[in-house]
Coordinates of C-alpha atoms in Angstrom, one line a residue:
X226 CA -15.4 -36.4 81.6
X227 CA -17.6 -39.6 81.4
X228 CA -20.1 -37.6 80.1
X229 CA -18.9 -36.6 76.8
X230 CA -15.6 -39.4 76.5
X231 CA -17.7 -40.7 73.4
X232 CA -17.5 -37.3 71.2
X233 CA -13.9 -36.6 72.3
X234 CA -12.8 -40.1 71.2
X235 CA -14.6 -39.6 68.0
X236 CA -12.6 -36.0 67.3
X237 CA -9.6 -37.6 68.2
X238 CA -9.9 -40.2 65.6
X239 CA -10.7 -38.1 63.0
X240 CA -8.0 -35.7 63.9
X241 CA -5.3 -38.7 63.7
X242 CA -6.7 -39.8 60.4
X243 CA -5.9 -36.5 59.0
X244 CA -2.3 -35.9 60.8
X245 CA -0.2 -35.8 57.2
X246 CA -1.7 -32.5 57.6
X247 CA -0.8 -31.2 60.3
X248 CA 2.7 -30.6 58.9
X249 CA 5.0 -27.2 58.5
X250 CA 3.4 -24.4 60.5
X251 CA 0.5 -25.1 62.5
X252 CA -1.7 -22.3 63.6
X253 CA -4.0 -23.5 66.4
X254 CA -7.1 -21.3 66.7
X255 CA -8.2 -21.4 70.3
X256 CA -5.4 -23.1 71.1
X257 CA -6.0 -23.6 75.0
X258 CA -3.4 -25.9 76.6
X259 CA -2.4 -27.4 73.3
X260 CA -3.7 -30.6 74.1
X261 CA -3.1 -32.2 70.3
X262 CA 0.1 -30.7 69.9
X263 CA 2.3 -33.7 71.4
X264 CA 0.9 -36.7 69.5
X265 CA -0.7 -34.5 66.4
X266 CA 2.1 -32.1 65.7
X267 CA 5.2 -34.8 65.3
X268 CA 4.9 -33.2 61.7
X269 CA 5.3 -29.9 62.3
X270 CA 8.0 -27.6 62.8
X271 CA 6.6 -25.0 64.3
X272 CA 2.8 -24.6 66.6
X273 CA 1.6 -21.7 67.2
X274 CA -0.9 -21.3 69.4
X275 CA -3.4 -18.2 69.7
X276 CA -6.4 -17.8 72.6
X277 CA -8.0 -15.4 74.4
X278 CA -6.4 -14.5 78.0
X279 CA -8.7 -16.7 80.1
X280 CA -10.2 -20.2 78.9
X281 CA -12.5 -22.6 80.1
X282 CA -9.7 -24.4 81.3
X283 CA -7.5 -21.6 82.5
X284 CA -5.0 -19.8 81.5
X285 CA -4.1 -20.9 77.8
X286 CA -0.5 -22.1 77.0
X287 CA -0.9 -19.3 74.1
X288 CA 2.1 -18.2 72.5
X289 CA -0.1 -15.4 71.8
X290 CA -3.3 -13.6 73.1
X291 CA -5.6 -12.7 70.4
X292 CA -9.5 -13.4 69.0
X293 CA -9.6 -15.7 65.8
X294 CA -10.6 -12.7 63.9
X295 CA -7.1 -10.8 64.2
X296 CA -4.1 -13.1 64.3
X297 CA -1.0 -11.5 64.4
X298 CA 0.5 -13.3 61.2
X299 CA 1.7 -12.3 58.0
X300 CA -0.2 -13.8 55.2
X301 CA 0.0 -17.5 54.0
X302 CA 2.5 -18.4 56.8
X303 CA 0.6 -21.5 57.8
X304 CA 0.4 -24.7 55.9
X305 CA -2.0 -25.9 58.2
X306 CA -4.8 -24.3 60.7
X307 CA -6.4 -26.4 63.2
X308 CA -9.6 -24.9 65.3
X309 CA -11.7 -27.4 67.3
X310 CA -14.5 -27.0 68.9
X311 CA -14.2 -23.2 68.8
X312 CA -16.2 -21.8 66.3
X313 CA -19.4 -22.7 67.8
X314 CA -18.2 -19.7 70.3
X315 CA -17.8 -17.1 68.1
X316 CA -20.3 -14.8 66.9
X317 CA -18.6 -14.2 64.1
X318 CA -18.0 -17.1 62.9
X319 CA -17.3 -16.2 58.7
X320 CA -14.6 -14.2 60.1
X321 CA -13.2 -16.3 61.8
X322 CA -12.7 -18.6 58.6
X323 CA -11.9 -15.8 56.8
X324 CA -9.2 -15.5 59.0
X325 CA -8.1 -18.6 58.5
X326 CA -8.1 -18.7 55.3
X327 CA -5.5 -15.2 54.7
X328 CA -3.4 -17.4 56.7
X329 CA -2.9 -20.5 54.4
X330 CA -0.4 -20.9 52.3
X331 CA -1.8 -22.0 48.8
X332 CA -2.4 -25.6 49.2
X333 CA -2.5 -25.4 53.1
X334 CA -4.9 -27.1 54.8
X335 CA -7.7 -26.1 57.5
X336 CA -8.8 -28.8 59.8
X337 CA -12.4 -26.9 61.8
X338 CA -14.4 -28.9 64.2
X339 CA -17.7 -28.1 66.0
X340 CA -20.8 -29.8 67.6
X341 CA -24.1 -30.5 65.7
X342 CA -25.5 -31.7 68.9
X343 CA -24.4 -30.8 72.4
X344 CA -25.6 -28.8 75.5
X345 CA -25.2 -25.3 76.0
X346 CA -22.2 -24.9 77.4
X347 CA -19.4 -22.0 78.2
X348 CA -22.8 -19.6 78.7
X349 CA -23.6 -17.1 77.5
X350 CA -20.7 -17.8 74.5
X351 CA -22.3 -20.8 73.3
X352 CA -24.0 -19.4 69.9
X353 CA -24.3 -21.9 67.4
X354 CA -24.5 -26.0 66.0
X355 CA -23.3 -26.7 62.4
X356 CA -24.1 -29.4 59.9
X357 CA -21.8 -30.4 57.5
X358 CA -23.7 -28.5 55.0
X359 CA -23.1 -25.5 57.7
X360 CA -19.4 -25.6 57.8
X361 CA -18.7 -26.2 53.8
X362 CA -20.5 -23.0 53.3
X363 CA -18.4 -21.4 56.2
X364 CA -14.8 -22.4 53.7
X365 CA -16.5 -21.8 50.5
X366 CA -17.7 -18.1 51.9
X367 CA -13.4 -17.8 52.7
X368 CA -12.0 -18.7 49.4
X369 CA -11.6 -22.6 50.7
X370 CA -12.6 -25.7 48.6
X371 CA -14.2 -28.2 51.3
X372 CA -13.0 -31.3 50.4
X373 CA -15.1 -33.1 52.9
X374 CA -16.7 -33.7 56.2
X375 CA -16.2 -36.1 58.8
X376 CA -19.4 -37.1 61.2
X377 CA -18.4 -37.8 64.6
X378 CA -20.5 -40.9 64.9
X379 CA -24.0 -41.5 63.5
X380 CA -27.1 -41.5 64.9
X381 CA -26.8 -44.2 67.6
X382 CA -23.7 -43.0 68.8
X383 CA -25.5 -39.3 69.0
X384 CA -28.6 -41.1 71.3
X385 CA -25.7 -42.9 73.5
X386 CA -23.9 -39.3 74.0
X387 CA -26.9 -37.1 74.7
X388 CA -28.2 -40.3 77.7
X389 CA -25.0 -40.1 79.3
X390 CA -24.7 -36.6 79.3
X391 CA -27.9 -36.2 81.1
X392 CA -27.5 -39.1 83.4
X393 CA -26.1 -36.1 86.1
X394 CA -29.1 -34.7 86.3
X395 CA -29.9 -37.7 88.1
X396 CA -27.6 -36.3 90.6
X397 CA -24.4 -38.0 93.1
X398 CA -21.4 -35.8 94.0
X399 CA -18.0 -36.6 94.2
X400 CA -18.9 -37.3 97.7
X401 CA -21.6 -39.3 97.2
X402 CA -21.9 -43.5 97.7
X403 CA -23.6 -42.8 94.2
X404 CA -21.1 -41.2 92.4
X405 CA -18.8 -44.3 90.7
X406 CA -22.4 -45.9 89.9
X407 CA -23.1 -42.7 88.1
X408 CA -19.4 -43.2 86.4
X409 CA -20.0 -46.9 85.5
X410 CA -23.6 -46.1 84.0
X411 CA -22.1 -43.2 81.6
X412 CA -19.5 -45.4 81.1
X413 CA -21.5 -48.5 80.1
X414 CA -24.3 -46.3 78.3
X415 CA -21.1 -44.9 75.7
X416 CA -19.4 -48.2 75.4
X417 CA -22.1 -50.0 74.2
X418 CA -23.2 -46.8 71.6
X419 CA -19.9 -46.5 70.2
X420 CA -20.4 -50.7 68.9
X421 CA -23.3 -50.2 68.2
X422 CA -23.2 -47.1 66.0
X423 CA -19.8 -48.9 64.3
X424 CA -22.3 -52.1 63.3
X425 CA -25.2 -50.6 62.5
X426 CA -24.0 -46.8 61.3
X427 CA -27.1 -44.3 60.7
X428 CA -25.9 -41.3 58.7
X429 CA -27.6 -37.5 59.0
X430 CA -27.4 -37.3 63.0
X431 CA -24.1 -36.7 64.3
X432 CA -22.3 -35.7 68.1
X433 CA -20.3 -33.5 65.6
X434 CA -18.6 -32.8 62.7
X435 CA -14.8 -32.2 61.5
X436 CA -14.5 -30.4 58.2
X437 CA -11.3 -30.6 56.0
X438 CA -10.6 -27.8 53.6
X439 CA -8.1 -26.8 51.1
X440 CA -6.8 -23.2 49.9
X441 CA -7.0 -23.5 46.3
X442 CA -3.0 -23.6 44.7

């Protein structure tokens, strides 16, 4: 939606900047209808998806139905796992990386994404925001050496996201005379934050954060 295109375009460039590793076997944690797997996976020769039954957005296109905390995979299968914007979901969340990280081959790579600001959201399993500092912990705590962190944006872009989030609060349906106006200012508000925050880039504050690890060889 308009109200959060801002974040999404940032994941999405970060994902593509890392795509020589998405390569091999893919293992996509909370996979829900694949949406990376057509123009992420052109390196890969095999995706294999894993969600729970019912997702926010329906019925996943999982090849198989399981929690990120019991894949059923034999060890360091995977030369890649990709989970985004799923951990902030799980209570368990060391687990889950844990996970993750039994199936990596040596020298595999994770790819783990997840807000450090956002509304709550998928209530009541909405449970947590991570730093950078937050996830590295998360893949040293597995085995995993965190290369690094990618910010989503810095500071500017974060203010621009979190205005045009709200601006429905100012109301206007679908049905509404208001609701392209509403469109256009979320639209305008995110345009102009996403130049901005390129010209003048303020690191610490962040929409969110894409953390790239490596199981050690």
């Amino acid at each position: 939606t308009w109200g959060n295109r801002l974040s999404d375009q940032a994941l999405c460039d970060s994902l593509w900047a890392e795509r020589a590793r998405v390569r091999g076997v893919v293992v996509d944690l909370g996979c829900g209808m694949k949406p990376y797997q057509s123009w992420l996976g052109t390196g890969a020769d095999r995706w294999l998806g894993f969600d729970l039954p019912l997702s926010v957005s329906g019925k996943p296109r999982a090849d198989a139905f399981a929690t990120g905390t019991d894949v059923p995979l034999r060890d360091g299968l995977a030369d890649c796992v990709l989970s985004t914007q799923v951990i902030e979901h799980v209570p368990c969340p060391f687990e889950v990386v844990a996970e993750a990280a039994r199936l990596l081959k040596p020298g595999g790579s994770l790819l783990l994404s997840a807000p450090q600001a956002q509304w709550l959201h998928e209530e009541p399993h909405d449970y947590f925001r991570y730093t950078k500092y937050g996830l590295m912990e998360l893949a040293r705590a597995a085995g995993l050496t965190p290369l690094y962190v990618v910010p989503f944006g810095g500071a500017i872009a974060l203010i621009g996201f979190l205005v045009a989030t709200h601006v429905p609060m100012l109301g206007a349906t679908e049905r509404s005379p208001w609701w392209h106006v509403r469109r256009t200012i979320q639209a305008v508000i995110q345009w102009c934050a996403e130049r901005l925050d390129r010209v003048l880039f303020v690191p610490g504050d962040t929409m969110g954060n894409l953390l790239v690890a490596e199981k050690p060889r």
